[in-house]
PDB file of C-alpha atoms in Angstrom:
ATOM      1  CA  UNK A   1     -43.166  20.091 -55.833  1.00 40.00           C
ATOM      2  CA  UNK A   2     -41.428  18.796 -52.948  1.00 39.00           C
ATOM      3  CA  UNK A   3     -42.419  16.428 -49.764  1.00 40.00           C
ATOM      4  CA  UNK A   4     -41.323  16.562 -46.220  1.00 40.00           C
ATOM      5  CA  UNK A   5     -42.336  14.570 -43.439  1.00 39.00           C
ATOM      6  CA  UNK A   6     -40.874  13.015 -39.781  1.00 34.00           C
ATOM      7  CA  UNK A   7     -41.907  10.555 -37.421  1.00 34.00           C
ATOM      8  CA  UNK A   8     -44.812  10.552 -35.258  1.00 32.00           C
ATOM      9  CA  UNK A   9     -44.328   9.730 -31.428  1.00 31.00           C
ATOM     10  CA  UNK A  10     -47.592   8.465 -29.193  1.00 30.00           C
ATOM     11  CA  UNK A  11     -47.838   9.106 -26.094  1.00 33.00           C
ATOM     12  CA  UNK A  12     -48.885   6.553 -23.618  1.00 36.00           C
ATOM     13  CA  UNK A  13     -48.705   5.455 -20.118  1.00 36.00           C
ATOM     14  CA  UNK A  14     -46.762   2.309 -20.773  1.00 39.00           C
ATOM     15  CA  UNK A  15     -47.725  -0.831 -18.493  1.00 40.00           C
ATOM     16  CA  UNK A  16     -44.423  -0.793 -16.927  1.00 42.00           C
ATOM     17  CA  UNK A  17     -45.228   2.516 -15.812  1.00 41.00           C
ATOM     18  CA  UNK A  18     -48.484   1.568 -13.441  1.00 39.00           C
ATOM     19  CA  UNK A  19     -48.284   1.388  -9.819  1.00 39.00           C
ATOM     20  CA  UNK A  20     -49.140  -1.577  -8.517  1.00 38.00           C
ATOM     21  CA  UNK A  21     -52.402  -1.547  -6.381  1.00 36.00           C
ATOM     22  CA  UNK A  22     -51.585  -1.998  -2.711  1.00 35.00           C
ATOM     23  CA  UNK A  23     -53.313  -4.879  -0.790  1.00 35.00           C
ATOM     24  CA  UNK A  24     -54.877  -3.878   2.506  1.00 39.00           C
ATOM     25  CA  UNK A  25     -57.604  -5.529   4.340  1.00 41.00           C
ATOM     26  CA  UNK A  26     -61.065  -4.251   3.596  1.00 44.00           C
ATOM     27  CA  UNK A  27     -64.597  -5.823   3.576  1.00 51.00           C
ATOM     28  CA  UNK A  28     -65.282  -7.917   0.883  1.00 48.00           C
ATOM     29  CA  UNK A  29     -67.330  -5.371  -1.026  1.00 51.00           C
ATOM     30  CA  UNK A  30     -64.649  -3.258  -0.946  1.00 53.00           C
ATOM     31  CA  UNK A  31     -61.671  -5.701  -1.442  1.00 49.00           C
ATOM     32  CA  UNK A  32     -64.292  -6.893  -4.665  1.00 50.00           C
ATOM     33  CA  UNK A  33     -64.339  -2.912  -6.065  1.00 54.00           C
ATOM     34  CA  UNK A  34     -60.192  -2.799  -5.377  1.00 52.00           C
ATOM     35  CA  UNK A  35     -59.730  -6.271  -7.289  1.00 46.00           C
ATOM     36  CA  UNK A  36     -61.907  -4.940 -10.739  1.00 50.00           C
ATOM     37  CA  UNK A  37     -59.611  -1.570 -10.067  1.00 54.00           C
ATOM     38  CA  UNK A  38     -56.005  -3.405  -9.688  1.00 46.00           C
ATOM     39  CA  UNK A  39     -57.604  -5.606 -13.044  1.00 45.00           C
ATOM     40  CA  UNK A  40     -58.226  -2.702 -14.852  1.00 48.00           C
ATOM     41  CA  UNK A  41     -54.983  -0.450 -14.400  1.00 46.00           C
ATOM     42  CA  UNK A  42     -52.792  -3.926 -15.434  1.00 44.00           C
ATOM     43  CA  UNK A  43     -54.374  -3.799 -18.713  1.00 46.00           C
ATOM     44  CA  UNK A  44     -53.887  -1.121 -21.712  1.00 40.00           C
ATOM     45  CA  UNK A  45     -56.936   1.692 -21.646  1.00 41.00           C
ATOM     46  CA  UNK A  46     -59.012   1.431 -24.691  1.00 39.00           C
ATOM     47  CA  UNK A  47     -57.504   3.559 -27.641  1.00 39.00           C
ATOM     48  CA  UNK A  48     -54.786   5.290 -25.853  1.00 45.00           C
ATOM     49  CA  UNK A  49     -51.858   3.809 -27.938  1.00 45.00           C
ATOM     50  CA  UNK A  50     -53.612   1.812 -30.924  1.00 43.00           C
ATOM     51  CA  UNK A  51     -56.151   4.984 -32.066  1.00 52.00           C
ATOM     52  CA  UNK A  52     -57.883   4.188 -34.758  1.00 54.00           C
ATOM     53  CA  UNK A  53     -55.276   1.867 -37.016  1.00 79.00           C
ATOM     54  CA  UNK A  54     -57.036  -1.413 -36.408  1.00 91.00           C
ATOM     55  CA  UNK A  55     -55.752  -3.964 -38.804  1.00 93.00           C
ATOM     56  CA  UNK A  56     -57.816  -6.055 -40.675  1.00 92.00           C
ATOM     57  CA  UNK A  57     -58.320  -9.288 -42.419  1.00 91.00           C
ATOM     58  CA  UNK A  58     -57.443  -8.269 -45.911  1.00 88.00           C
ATOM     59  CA  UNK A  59     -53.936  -6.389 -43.909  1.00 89.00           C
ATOM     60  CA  UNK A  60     -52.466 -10.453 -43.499  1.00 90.00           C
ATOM     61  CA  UNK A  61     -52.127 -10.755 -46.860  1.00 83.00           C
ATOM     62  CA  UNK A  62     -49.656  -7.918 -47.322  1.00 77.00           C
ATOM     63  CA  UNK A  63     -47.755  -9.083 -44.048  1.00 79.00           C
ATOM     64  CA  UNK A  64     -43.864  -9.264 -44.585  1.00 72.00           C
ATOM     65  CA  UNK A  65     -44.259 -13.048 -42.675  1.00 81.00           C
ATOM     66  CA  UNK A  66     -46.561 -15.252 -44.616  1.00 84.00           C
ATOM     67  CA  UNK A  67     -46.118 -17.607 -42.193  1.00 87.00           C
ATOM     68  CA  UNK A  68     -46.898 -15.562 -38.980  1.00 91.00           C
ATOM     69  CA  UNK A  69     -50.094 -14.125 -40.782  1.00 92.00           C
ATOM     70  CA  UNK A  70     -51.704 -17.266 -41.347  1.00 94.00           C
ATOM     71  CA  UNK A  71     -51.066 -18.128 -37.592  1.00 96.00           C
ATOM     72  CA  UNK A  72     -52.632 -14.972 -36.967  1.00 96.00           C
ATOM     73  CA  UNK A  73     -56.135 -15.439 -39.018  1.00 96.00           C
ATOM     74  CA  UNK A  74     -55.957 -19.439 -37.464  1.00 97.00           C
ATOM     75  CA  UNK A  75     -55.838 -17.221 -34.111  1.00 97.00           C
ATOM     76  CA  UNK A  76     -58.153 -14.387 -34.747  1.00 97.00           C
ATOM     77  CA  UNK A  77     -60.647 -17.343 -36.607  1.00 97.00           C
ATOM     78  CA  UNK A  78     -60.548 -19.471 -33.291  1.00 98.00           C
ATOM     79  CA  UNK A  79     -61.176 -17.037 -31.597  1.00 98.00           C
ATOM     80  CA  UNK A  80     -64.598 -15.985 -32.760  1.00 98.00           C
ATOM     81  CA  UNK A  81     -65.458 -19.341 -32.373  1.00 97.00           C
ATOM     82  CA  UNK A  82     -64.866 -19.508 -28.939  1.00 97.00           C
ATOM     83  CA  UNK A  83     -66.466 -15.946 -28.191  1.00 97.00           C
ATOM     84  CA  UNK A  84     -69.520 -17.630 -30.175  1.00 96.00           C
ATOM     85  CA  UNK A  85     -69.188 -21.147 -27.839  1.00 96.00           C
ATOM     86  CA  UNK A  86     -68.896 -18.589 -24.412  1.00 95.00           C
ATOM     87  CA  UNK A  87     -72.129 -16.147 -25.635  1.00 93.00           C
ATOM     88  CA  UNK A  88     -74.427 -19.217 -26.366  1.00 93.00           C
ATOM     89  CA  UNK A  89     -73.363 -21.712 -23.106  1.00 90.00           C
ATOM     90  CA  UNK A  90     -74.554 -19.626 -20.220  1.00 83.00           C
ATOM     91  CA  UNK A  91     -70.978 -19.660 -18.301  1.00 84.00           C
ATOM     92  CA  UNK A  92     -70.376 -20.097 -14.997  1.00 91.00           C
ATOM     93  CA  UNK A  93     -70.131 -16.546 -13.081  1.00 90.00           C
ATOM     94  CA  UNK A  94     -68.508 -18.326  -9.859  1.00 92.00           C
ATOM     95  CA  UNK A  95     -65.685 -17.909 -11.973  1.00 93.00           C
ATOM     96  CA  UNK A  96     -65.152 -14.844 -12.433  1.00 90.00           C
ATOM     97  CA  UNK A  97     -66.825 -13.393  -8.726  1.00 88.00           C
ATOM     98  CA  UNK A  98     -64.098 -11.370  -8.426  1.00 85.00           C
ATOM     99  CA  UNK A  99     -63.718  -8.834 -10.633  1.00 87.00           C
ATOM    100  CA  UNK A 100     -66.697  -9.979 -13.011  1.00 90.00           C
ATOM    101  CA  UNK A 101     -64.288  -9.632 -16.337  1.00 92.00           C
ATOM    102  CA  UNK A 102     -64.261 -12.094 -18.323  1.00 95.00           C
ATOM    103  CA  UNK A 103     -61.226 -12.436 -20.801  1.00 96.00           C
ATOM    104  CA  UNK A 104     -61.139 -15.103 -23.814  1.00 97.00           C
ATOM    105  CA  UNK A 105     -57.698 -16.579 -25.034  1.00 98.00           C
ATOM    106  CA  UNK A 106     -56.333 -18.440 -28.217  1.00 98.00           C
ATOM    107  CA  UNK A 107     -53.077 -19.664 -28.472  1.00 98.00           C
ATOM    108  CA  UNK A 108     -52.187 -21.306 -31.931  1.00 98.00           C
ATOM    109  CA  UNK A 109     -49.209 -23.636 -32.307  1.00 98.00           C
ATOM    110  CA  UNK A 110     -47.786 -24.823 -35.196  1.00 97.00           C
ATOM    111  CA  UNK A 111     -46.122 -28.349 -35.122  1.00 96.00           C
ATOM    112  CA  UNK A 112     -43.209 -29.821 -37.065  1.00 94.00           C
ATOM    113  CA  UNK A 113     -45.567 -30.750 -40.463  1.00 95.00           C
ATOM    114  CA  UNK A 114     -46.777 -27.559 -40.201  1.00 94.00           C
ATOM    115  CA  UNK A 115     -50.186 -27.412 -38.555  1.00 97.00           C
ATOM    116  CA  UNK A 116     -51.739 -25.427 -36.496  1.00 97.00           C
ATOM    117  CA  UNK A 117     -53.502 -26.325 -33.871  1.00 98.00           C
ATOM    118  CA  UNK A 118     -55.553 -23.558 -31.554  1.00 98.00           C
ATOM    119  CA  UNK A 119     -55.624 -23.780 -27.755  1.00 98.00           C
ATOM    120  CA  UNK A 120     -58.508 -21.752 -25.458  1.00 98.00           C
ATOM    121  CA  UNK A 121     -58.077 -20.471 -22.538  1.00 97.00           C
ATOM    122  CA  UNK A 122     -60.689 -18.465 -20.402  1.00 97.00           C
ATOM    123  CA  UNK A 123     -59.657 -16.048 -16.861  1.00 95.00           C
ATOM    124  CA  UNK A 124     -61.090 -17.622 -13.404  1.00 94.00           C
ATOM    125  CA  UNK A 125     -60.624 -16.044 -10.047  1.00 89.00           C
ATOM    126  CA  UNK A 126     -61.339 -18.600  -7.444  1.00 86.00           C
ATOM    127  CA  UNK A 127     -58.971 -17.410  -4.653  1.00 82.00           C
ATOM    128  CA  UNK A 128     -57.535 -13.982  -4.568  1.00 71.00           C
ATOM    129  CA  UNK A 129     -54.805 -14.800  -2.843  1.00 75.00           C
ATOM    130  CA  UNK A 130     -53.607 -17.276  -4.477  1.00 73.00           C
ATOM    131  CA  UNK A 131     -54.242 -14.676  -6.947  1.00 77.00           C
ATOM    132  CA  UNK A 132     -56.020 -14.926 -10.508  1.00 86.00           C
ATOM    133  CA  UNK A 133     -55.439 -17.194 -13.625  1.00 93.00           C
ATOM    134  CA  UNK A 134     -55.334 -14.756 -17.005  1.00 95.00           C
ATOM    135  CA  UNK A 135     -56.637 -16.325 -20.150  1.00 97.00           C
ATOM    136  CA  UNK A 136     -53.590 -16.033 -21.727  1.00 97.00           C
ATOM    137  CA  UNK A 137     -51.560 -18.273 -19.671  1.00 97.00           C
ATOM    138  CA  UNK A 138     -54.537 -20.865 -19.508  1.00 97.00           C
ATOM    139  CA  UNK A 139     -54.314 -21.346 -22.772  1.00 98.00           C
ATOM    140  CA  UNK A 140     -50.431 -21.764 -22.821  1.00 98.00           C
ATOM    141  CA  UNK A 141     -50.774 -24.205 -19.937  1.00 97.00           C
ATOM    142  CA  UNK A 142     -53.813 -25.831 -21.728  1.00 98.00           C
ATOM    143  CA  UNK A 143     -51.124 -26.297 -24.686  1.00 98.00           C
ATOM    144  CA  UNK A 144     -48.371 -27.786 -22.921  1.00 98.00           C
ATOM    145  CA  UNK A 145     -50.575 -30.001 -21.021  1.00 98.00           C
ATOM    146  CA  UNK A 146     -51.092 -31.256 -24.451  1.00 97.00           C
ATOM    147  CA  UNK A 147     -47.396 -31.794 -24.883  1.00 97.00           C
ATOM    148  CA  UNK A 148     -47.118 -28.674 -27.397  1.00 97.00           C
ATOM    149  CA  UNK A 149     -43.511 -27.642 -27.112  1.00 97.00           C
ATOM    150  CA  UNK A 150     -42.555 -23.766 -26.289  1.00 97.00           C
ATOM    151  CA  UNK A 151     -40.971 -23.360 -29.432  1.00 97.00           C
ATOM    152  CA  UNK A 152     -44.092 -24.208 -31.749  1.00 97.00           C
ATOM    153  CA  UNK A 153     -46.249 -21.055 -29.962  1.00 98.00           C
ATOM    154  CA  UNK A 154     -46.769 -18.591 -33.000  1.00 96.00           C
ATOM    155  CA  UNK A 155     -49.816 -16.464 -32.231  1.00 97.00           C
ATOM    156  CA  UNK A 156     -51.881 -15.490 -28.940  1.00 98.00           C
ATOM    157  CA  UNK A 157     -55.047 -13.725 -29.460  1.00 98.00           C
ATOM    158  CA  UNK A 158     -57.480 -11.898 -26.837  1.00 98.00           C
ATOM    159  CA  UNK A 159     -60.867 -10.466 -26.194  1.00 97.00           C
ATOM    160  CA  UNK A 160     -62.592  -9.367 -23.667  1.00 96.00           C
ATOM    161  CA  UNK A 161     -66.562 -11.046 -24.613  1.00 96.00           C
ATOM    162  CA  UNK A 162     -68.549  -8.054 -23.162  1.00 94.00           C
ATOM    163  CA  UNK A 163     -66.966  -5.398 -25.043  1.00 93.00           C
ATOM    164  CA  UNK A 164     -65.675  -3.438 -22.517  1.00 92.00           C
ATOM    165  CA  UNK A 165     -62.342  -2.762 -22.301  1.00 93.00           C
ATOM    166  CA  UNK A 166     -60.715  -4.072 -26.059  1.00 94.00           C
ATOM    167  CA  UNK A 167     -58.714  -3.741 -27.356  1.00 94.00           C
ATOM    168  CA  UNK A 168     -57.189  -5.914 -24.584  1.00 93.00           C
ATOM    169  CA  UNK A 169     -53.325  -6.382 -24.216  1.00 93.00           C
ATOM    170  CA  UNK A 170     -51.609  -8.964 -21.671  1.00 93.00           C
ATOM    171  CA  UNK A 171     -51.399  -8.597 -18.534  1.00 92.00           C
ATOM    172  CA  UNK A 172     -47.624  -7.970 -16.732  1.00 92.00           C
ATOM    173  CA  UNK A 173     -47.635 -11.587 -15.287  1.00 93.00           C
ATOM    174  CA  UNK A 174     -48.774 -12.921 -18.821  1.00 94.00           C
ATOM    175  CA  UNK A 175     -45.775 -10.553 -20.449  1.00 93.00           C
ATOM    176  CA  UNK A 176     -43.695 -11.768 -18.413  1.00 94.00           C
ATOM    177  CA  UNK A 177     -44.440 -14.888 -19.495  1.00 96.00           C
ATOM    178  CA  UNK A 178     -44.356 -14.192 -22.834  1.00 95.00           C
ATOM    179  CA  UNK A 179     -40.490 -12.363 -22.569  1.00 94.00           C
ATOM    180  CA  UNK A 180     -39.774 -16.222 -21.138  1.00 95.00           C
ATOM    181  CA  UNK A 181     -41.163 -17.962 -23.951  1.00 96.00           C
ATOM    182  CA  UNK A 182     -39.359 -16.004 -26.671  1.00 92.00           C
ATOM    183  CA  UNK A 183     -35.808 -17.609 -26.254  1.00 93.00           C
ATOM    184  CA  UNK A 184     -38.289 -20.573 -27.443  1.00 96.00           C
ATOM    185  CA  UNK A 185     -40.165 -19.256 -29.925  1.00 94.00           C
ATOM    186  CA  UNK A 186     -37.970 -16.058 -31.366  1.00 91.00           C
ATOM    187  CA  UNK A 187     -41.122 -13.839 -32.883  1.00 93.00           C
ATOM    188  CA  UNK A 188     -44.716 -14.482 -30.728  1.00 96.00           C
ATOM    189  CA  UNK A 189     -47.970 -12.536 -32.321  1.00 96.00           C
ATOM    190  CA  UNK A 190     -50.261 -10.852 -29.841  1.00 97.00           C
ATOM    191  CA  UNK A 191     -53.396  -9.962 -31.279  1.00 96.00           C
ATOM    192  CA  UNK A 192     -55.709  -7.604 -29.679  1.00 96.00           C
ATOM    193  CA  UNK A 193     -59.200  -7.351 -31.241  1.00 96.00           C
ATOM    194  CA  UNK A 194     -61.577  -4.572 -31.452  1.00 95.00           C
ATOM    195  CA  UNK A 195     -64.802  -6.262 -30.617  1.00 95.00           C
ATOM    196  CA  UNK A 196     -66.275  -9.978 -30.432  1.00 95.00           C
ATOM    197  CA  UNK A 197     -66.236  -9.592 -34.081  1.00 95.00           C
ATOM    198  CA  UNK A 198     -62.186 -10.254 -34.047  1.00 96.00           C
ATOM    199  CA  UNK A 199     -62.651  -8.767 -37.615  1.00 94.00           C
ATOM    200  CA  UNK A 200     -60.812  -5.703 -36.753  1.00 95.00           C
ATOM    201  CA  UNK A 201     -57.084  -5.626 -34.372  1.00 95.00           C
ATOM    202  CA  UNK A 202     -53.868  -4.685 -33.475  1.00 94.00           C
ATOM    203  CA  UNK A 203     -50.298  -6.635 -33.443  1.00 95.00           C
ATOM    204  CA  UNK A 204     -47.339  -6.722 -31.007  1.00 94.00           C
ATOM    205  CA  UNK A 205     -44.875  -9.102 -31.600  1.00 93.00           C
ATOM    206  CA  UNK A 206     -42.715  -9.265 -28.949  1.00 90.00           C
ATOM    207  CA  UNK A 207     -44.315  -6.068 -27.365  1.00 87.00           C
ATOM    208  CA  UNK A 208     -43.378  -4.204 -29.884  1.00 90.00           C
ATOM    209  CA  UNK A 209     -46.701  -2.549 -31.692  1.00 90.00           C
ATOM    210  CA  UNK A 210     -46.571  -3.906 -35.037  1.00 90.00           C
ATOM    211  CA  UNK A 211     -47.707  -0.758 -37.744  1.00 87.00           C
ATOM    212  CA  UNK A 212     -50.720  -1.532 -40.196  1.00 84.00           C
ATOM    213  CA  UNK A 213     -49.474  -2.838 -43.464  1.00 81.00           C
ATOM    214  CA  UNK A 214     -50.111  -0.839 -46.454  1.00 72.00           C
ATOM    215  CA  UNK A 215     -51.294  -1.756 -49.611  1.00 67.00           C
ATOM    216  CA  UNK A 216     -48.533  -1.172 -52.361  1.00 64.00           C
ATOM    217  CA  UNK A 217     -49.454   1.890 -54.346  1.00 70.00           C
ATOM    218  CA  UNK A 218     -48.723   1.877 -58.207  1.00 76.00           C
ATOM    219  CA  UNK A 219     -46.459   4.763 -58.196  1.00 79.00           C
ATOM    220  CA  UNK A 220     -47.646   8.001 -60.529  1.00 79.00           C
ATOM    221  CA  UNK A 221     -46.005   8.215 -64.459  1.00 85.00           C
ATOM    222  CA  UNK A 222     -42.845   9.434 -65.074  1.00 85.00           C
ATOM    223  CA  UNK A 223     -44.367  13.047 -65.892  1.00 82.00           C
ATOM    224  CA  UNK A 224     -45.605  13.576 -62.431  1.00 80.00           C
ATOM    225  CA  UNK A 225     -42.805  11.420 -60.591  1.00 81.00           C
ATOM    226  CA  UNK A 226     -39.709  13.160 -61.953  1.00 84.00           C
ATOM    227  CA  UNK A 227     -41.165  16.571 -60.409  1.00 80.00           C
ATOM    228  CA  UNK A 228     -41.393  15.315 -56.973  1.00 82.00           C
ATOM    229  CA  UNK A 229     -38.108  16.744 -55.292  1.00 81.00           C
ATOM    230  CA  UNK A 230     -37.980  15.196 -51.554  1.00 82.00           C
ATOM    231  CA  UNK A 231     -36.892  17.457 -48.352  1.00 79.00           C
ATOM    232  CA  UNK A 232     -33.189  16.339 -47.355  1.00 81.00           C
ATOM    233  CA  UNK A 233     -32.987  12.998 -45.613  1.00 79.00           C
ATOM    234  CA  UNK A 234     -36.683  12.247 -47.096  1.00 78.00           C
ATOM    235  CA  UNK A 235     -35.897   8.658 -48.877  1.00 79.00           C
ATOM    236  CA  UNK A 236     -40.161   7.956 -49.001  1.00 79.00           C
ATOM    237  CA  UNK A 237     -41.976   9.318 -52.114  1.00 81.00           C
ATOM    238  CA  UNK A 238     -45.220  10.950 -51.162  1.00 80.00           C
ATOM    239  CA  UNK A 239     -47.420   8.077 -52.757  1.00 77.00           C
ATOM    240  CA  UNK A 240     -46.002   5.581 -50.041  1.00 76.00           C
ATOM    241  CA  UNK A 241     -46.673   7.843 -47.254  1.00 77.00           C
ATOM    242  CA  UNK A 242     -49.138   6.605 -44.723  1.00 73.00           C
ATOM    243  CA  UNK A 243     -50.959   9.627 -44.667  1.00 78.00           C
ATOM    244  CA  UNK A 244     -50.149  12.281 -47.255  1.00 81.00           C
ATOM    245  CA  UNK A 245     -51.680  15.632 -46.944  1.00 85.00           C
ATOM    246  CA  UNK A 246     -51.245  17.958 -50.269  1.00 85.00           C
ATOM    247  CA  UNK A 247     -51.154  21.980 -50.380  1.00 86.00           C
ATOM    248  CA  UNK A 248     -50.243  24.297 -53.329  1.00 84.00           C
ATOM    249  CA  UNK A 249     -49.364  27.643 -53.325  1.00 81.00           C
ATOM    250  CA  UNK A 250     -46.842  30.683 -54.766  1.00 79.00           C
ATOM    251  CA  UNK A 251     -43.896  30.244 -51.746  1.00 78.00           C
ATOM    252  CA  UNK A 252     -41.994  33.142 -51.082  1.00 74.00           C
ATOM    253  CA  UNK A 253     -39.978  31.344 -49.328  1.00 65.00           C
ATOM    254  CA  UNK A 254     -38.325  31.928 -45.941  1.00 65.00           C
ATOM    255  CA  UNK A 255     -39.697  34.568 -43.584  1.00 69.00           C
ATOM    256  CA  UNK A 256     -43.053  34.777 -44.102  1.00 79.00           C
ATOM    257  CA  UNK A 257     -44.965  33.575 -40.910  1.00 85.00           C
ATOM    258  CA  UNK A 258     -48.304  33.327 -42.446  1.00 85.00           C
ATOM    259  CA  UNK A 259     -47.226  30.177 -45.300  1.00 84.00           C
ATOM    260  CA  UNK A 260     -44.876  28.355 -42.730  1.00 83.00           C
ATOM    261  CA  UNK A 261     -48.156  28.981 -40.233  1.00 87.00           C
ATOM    262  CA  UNK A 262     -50.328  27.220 -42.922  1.00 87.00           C
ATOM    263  CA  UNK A 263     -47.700  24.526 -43.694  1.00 85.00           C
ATOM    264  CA  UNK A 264     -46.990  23.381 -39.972  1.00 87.00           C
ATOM    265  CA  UNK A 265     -51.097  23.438 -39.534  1.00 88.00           C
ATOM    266  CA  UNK A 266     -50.904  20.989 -43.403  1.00 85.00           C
ATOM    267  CA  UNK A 267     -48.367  18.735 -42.094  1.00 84.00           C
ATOM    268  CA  UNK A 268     -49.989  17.920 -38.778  1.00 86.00           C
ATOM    269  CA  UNK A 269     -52.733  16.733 -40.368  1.00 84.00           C
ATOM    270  CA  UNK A 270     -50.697  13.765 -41.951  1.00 81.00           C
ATOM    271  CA  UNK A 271     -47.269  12.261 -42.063  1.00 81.00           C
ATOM    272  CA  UNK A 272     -46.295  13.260 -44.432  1.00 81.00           C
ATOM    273  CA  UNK A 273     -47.036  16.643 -46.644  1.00 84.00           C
ATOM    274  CA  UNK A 274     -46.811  17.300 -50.352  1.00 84.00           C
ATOM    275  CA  UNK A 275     -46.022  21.035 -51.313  1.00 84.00           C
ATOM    276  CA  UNK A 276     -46.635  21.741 -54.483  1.00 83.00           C
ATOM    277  CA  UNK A 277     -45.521  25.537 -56.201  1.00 83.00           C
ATOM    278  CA  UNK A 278     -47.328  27.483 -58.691  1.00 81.00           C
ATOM    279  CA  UNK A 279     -45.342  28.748 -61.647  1.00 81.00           C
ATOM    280  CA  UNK A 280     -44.463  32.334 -62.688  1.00 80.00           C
ATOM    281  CA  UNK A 281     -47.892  32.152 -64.902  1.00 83.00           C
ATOM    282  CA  UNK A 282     -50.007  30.154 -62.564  1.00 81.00           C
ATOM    283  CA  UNK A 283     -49.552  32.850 -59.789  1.00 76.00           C
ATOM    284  CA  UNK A 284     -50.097  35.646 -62.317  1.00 78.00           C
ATOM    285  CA  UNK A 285     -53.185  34.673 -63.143  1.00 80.00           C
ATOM    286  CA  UNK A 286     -54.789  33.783 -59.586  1.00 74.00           C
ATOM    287  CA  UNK A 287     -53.217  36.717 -57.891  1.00 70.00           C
ATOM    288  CA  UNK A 288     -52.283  39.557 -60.800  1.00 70.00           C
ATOM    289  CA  UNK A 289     -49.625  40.985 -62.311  1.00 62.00           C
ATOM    290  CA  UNK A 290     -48.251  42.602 -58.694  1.00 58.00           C
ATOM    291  CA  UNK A 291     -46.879  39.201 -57.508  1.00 54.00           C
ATOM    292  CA  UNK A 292     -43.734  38.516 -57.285  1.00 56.00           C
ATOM    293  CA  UNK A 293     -42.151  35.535 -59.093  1.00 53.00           C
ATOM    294  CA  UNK A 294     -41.992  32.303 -57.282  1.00 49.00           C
ATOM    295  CA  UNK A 295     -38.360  31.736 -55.269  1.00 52.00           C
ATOM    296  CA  UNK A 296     -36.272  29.015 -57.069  1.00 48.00           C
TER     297      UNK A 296
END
């Protein structure tokens, strides 16, 4: 048997890449519309670069950062709470007559004894040009006005309550703030949650989208393992692979268009694919005595 398998790049519009919505003058129905538009293209379009690969609570624990994960479930755990507080108090909508998004912050700092301690912040849009205040730097002003020093910021996590557009990522102001922060604090944790449920997210830290963690997988015995011959510059056996996708078959090797055809369609269905190659016998008795024995 032998594995190949390559890297997988994802295409999206990155946030440095959006135009910036110009500001004319309009009447304030349509200066409202323009302000939800310019909100909207600042902030990541749901799915386009996370897919499906939410992380979730039970991912923390294999984590290479103990540390940083349990600032993450203190953020994603605060959170809820505070989605729960804003869906039961009947919130003010003069704050948000703008663009009539409402975002929910947490930002959890831990403190020289270790503790963490979880700041909220909520969006408001008072004056548009004096321009809006994002829930994410709320929260990091509602920290420091409590004295909380740059350095202790481990975790930020956001949602937007109505379910609209989450996964949510930072605006360019608030990453801007956050590139700032992290000659602070070296390694900040952005969570973005699927739905008011925070039970489900993704991970940047430091914009960088942080993979899923896997579960370690118990590799096969020695009788199965010692078969497994990888593709050149393949160091990952096929039971770490994120995905593995298996196929069988009596190769004959290069040249025929029909097995590389069915191999290329194997391997994009995964990242990684397992071949596996019947023997002499094996392909003698599914395909008769006319085939021809299988290419070393």
């Amino acid at each position: 048997m032998g594995a190949a398998g390559s890297a997988i790049s994802i295409c999206a519009k990155r946030e440095d890449e959006v135009e910036p919505v110009t500001r004319h003058s309009h009447s304030p129905h349509e200066h409202e519309a323009e302000h939800h538009e310019f909100i909207k293209a600042l902030r990541i379009e749901r799915e386009k670069e996370e897919g499906d690969d939410f992380w979730t609570f039970g991912d923390l624990g294999s984590y290479d950062s103990e540390v940083k994960s349990v600032a993450m479930r203190k953020a994603l755990e605060d959170l809820k709470a505070y989605y729960d507080h804003w869906s039961h108090s009947g919130h003010d909508v003069f704050w948000h007559r703008k663009s009539h998004q409402v975002v929910l912050a947490v930002v959890v700092c831990r403190s020289e004894d270790g503790a963490l301690t979880a700041f909220r912040g909520m969006n408001t849009e008072v004056s548009l040009p004096a321009g809006s205040l994002c829930a994410e730097r709320a929260a990091i002003a509602r920290a420091a006005s409590e004295m909380r020093r740059a350095a202790e910021i481990e975790a930020v996590a956001v949602l937007d309550p109505q379910n609209r557009i989450n996964p949510l990522w930072p605006c360019e102001v608030c990453q801007s703030w956050l590139a700032k922060l992290k000659d602070q604090s070296a390694a900040i944790c952005v969570l973005a949650v699927k739905e008011a449920a925070c039970d489900a997210f993704v991970v940047r830290v430091n914009g960088v989208l942080q993979p899923r963690p896997r579960q370690p997988v118990q590799a096969p015995p020695p009788a199965i393992a010692d078969r497994v011959q990888l593709a050149e510059d393949m160091e990952e056996q096929p039971w770490e692979a994120k995905t593995l996708v298996y196929v069988d078959g009596a190769w004959d090797g290069v040249g025929n268009e029909e097995q590389f055809a069915l191999l290329k369609a194997a391997r994009a269905k995964g990242t990684h694919l397992l071949a596996g190659i019947y023997s002499d016998e094996t392909a003698k008795a599914q395909l008769g005595s006319g085939a021809a024995p299988v290419k070393k």
